[in-house]
Tab-separated table of C-alpha atoms and ligand atoms in Angstrom:
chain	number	residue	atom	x	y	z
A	1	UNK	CA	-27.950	33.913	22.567
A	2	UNK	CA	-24.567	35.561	23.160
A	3	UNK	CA	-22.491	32.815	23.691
A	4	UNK	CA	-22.516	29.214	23.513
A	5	UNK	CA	-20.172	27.274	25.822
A	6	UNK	CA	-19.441	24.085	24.305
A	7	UNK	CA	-17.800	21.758	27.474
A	8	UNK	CA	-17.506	19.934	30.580
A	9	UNK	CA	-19.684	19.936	33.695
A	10	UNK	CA	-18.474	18.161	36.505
A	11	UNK	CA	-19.483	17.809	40.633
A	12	UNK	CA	-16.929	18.256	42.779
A	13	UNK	CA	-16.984	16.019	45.887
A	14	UNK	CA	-14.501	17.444	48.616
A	15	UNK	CA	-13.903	15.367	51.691
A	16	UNK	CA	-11.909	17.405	54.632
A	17	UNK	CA	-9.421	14.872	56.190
A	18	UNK	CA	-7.045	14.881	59.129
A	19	UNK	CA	-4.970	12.762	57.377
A	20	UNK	CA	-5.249	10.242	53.953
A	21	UNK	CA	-6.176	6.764	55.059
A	22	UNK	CA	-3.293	4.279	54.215
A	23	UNK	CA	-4.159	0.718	52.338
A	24	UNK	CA	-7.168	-1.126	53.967
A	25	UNK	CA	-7.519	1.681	56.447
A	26	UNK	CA	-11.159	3.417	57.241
A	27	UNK	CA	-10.923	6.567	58.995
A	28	UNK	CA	-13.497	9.726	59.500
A	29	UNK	CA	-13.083	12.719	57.833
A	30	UNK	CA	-13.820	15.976	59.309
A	31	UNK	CA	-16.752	17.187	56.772
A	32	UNK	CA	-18.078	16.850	53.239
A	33	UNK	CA	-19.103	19.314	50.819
A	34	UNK	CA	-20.949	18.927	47.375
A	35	UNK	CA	-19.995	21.877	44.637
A	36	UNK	CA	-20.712	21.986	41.220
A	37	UNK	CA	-17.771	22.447	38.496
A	38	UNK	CA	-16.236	21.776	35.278
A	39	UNK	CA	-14.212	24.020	33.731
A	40	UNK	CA	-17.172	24.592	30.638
A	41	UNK	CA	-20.093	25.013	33.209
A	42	UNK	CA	-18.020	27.633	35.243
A	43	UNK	CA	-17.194	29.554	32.180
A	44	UNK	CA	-20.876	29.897	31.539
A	45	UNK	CA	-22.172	30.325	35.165
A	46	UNK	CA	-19.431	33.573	35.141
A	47	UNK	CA	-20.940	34.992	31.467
A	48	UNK	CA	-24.180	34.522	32.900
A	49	UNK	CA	-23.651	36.143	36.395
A	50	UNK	CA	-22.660	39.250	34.704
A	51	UNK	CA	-25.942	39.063	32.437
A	52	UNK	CA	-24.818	37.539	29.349
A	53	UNK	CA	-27.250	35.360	27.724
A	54	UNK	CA	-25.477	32.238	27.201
A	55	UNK	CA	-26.541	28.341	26.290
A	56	UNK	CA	-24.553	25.302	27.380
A	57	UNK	CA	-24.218	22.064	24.951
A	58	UNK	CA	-22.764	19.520	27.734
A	59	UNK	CA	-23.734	16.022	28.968
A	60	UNK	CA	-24.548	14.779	32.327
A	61	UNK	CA	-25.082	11.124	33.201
A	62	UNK	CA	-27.936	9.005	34.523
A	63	UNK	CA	-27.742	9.400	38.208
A	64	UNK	CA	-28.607	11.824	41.108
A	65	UNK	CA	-25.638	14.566	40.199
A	66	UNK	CA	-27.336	15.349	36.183
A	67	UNK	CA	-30.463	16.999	37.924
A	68	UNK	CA	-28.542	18.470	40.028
A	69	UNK	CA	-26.154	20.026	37.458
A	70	UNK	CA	-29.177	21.126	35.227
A	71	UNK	CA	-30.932	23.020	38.063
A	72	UNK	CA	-27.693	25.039	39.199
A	73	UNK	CA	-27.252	25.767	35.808
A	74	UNK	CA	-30.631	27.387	35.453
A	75	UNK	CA	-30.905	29.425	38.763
A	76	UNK	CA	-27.206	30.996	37.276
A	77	UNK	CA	-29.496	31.501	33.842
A	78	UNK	CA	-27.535	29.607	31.490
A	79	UNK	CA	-29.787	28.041	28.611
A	80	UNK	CA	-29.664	24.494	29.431
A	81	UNK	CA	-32.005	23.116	26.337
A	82	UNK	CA	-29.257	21.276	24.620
A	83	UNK	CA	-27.630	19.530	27.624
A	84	UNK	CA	-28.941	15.393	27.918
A	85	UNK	CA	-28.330	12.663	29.806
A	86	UNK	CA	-26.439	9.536	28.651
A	87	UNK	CA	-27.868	6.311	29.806
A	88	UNK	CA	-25.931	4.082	31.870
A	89	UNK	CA	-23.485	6.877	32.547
A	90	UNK	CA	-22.366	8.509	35.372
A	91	UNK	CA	-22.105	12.140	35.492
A	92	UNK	CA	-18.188	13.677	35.768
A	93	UNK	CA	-17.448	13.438	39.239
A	94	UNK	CA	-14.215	14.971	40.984
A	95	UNK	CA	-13.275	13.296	44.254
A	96	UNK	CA	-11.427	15.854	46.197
A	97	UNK	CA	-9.399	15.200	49.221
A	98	UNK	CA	-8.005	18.220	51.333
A	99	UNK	CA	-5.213	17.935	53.973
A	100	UNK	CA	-5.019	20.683	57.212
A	101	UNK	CA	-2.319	21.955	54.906
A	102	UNK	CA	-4.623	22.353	52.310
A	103	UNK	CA	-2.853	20.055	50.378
A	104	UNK	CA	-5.328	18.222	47.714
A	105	UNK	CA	-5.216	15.420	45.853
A	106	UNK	CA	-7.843	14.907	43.156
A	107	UNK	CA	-9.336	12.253	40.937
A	108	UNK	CA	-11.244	13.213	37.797
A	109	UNK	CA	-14.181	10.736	36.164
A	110	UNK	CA	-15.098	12.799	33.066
A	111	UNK	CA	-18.305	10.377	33.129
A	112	UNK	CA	-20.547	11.497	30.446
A	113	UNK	CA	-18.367	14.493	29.226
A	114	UNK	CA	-16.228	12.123	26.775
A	115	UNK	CA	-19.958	11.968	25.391
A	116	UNK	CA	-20.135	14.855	24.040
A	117	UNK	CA	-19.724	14.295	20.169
A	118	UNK	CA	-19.695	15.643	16.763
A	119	UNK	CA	-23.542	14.785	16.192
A	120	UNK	CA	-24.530	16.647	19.538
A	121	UNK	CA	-23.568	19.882	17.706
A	122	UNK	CA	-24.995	18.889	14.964
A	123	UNK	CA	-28.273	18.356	16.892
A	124	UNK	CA	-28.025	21.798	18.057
A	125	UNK	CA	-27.013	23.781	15.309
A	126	UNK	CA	-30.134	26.066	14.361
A	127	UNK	CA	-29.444	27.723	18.075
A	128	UNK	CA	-25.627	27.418	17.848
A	129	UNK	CA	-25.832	29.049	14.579
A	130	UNK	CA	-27.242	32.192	16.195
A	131	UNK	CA	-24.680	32.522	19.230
A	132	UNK	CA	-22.008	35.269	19.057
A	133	UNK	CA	-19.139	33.525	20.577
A	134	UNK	CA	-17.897	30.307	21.286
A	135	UNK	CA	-16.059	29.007	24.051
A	136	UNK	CA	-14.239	25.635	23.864
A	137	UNK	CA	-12.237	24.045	26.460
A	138	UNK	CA	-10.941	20.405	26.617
A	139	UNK	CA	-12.515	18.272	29.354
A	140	UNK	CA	-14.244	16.871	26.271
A	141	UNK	CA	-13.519	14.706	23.363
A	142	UNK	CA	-10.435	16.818	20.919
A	143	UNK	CA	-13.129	15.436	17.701
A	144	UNK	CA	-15.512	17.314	19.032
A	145	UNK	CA	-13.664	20.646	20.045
A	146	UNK	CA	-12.488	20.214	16.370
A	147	UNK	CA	-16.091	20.034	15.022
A	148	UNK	CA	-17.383	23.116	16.512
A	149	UNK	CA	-13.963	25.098	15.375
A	150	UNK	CA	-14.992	24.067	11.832
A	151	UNK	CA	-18.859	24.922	12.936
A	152	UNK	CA	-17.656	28.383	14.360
A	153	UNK	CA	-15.783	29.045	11.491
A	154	UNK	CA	-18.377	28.183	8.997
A	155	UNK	CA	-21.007	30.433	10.494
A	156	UNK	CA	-18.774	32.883	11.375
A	157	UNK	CA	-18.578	33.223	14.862
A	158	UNK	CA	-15.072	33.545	16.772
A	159	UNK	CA	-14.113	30.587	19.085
A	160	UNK	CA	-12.608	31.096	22.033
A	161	UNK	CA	-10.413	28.325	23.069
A	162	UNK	CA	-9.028	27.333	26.705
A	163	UNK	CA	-6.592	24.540	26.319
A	164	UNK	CA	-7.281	23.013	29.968
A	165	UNK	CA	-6.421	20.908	31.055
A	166	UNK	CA	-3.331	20.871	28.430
A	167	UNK	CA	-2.920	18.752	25.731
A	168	UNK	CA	-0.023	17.851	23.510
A	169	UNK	CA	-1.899	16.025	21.023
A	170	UNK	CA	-4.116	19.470	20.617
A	171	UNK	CA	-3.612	20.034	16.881
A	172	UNK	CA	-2.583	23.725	16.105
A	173	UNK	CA	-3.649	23.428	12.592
A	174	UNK	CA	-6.907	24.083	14.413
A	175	UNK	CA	-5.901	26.442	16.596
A	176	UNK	CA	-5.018	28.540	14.194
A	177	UNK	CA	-8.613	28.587	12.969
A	178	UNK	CA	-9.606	30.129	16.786
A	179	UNK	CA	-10.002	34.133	17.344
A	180	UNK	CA	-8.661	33.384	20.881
A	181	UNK	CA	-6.272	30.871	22.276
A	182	UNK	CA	-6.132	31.320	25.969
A	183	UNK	CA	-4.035	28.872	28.122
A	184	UNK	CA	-2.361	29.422	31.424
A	185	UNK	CA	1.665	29.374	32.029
A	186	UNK	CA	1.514	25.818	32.901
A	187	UNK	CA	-0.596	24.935	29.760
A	188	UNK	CA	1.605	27.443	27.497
A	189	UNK	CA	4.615	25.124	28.810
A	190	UNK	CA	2.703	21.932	28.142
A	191	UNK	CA	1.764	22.881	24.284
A	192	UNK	CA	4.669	24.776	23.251
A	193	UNK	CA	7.321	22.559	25.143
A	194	UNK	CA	8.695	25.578	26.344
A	195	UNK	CA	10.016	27.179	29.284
A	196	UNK	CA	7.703	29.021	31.343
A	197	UNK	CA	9.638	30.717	34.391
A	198	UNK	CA	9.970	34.198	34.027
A	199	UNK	CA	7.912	36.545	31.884
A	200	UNK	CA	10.589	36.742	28.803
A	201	UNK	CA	10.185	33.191	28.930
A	202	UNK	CA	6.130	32.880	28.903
A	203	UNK	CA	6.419	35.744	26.243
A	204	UNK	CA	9.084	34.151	23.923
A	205	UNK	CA	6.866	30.496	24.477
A	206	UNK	CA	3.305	32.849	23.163
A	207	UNK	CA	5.594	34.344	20.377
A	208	UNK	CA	6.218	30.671	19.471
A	209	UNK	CA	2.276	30.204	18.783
A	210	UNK	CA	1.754	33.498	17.017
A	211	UNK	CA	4.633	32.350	14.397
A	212	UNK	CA	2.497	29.275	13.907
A	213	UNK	CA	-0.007	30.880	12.462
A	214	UNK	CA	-2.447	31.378	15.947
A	215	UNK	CA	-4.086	34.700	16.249
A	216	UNK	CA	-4.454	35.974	19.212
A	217	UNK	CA	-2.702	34.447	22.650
A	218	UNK	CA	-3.628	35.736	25.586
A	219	UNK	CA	-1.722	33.941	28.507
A	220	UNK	CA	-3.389	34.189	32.514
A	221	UNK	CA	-0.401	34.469	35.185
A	222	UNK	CA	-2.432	34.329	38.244
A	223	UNK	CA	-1.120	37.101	39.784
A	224	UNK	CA	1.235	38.315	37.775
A	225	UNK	CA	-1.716	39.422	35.634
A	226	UNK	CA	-2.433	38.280	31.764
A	227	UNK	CA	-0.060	38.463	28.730
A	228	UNK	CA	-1.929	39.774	25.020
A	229	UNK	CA	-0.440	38.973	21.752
A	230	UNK	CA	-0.780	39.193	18.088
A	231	UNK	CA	1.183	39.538	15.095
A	232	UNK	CA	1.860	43.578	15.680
A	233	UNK	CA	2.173	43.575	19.427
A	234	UNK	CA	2.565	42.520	22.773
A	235	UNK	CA	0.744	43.909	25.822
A	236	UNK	CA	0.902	42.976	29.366
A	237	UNK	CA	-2.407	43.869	32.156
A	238	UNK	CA	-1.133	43.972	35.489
A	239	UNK	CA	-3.479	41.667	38.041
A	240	UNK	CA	-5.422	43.562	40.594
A	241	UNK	CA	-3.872	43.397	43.855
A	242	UNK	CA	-6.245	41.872	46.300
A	243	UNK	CA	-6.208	39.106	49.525
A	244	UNK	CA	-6.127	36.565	47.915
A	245	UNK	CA	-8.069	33.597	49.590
A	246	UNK	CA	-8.753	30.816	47.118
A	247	UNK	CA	-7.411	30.782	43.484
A	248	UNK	CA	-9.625	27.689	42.053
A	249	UNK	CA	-11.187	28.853	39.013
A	250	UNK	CA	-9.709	32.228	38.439
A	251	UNK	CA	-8.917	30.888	35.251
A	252	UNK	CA	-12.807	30.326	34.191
A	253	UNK	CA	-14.002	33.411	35.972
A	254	UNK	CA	-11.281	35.349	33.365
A	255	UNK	CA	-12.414	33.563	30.450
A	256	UNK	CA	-16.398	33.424	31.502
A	257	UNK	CA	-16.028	37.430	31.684
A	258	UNK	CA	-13.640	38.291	29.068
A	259	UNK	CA	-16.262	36.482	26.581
A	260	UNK	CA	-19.379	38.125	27.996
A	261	UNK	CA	-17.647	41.583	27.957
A	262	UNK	CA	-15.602	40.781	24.518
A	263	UNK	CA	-19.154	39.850	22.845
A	264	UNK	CA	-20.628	43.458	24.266
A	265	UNK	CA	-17.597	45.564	22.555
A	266	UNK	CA	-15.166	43.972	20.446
A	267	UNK	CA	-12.347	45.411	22.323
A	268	UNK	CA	-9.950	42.708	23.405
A	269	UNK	CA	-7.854	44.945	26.130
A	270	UNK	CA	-10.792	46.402	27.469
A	271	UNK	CA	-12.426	42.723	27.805
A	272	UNK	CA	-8.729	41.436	29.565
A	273	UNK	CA	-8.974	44.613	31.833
A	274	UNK	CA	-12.438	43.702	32.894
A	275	UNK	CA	-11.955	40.222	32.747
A	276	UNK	CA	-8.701	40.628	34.948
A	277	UNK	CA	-11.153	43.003	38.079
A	278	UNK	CA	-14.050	39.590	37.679
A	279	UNK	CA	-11.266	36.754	38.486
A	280	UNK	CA	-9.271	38.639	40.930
A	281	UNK	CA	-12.406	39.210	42.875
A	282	UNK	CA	-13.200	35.835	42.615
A	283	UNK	CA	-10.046	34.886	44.009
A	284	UNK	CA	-11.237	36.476	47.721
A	285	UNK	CA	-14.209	34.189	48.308
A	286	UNK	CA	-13.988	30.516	48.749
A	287	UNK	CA	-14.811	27.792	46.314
A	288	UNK	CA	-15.451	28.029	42.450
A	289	UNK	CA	-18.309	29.296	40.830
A	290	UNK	CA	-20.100	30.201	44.556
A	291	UNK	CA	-16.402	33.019	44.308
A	292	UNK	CA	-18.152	34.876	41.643
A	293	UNK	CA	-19.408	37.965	42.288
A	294	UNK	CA	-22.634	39.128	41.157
A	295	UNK	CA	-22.576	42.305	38.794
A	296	UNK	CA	-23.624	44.649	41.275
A	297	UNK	CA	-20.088	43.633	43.801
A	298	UNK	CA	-17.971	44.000	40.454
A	299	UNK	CA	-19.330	47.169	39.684
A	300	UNK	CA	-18.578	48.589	42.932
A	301	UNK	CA	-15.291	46.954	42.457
A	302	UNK	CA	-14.228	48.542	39.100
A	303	UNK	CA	-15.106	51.900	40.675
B	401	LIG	P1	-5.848	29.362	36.234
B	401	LIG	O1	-6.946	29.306	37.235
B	401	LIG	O2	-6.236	28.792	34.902
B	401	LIG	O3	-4.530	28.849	36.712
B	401	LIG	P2	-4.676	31.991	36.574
B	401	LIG	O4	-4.176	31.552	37.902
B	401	LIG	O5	-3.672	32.416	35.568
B	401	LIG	O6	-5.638	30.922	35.906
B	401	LIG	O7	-5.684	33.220	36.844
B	401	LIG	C1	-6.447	33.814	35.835
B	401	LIG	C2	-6.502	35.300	36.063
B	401	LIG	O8	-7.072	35.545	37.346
B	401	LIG	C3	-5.155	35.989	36.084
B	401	LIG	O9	-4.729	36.370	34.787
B	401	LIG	C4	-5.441	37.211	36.967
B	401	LIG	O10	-6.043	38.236	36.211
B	401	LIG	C5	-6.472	36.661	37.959
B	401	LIG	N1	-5.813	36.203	39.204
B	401	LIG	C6	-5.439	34.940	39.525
B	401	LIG	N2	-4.835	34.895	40.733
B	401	LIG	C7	-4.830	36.161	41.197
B	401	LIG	C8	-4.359	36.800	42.399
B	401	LIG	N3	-3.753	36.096	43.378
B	401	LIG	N4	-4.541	38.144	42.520
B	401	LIG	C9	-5.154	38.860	41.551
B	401	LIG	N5	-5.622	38.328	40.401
B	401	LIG	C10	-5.468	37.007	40.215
């Protein structure tokens, strides 16, 4: 295995509406579409698009989504050996509403996500042991992000981590312990308490982490591209202009292939380069993990 994404899978469940009913009302919406999601199983569906061997330790619950989940993970080729079913749970669900304006509101029920747990890592550890990479986000218990840090670090293998959605409890002490701390500018602003307007700002906010102790901080600006720090320097990759369609998970297309690509070389700016072409492609199809292009398009892209 190359990587092992340890996180959320959730189905998203978008209703197209004319307008939101009011209290008591009962109207028709326009149409219905299923997708599947999660900020930990679109990491690994983008890895695995561009070839990267990767596992996923997540939890679905006991109802008609968790097959569902497990089979879109496997046509994508993501290892799916490690991810169980929680009785008498459901599986994470996001109810997704969308105006004519394309205005959405959205509920999230993380369902059998805030199962995942300390022991389930445990339970997997021969296999985790022998992944190259790590990649964390937080749609899942903060114990358990905390437990495969330690893991990571105790076999050796770099963590990635995405702090989505944004936490202030997230404790830096393990952060620190991370190769890779990867927010957006919203979830720089969140952690840091810090401004996050222009790019002096977002860079003084990422200097803030590096002082305490964090390695490497790479910040996503949508279009404005992706920020790189360290200790010794500061680097800024300029986003790929392109017609920009839909922007929903750009953020998990960057990370899914800056790990595959950053497991393959080593070479952090080349993997943010490459990373940068895969999410701004994905940015000119519709949807989330359906926007990723398969690694014959990207190719032609990055010619
Ligand atoms: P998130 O989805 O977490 O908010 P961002 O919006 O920062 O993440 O996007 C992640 C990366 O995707 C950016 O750093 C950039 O490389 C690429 N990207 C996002 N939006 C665009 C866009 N409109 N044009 C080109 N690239 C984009």
């Amino acid at each position: 295995m190359d990587i092992a994404v340890i996180g959320s899978n959730m189905v998203d469940l978008v209703s197209y509406i004319d307008q939101m009913p009011k209290e008591g009302e009962t109207l028709e919406a326009l149409s219905f579409s299923i997708g599947c999601g999660g900020k930990g199983a679109n990491q690994a569906v983008a890895a695995a698009k561009l070839g990267a061997k990767v596992m996923m330790l997540t939890k679905v619950g006991e109802d008609l989504f968790a097959d569902n989940t497990i089979r879109n993970l496997n046509e994508y080729g993501v290892d799916t050996e490690f991810v169980s079913k929680v009785p008498g749970t459901c599986s994470g669900v996001a109810p997704i509403f969308v105006d004519k304006q394309s205005q959405n509101r959205i509920l999230i029920i993380p369902g059998a996500n805030k199962h995942l747990l300390p022991v389930d890592i445990d339970a997997a550890a021969e296999k985790l042991k022998k992944c190259s990479l790590f990649v964390l986000q937080m749609e899942i218990p903060l114990p358990t992000i905390y437990y495969a840090i330690e893991f990571g670090n105790k076999h050796g293998i770099p963590v990635i981590l995405n702090p989505a959605p944004a936490s202030r409890e997230l404790d830096l002490n393990y952060v620190q312990k991370c190769e890779f701390f990867v927010p957006n500018e919203t979830e720089l602003e969140i952690i840091t308490g810090m401004p996050v307007e222009t790019e002096q700002q977002i860079e003084a906010a990422a200097m803030s982490l590096i002082q305490k102790g964090i390695k490497n901080v790479i910040v996503t600006m949508g279009k404005r591209g992706a920020l790189w720090l360290t200790e010794e320097q500061v680097h800024h990759v300029e986003a790929y202009k392109v017609n920009a369609i839909d922007t929903t998970g750009a953020g998990d297309a960057f990370i899914g292939c800056f790990a595959h690509v950053y497991v393959k070389n080593r070479d952090v700016l080349m993997s943010i380069k490459m990373a940068s072409a895969f999410a701004a492609l994905s940015v000119t199809g519709r949807g989330t993990q359906t926007s990723y292009p398969d690694v014959a398009t990207y190719e032609q892209f990055l010619q």
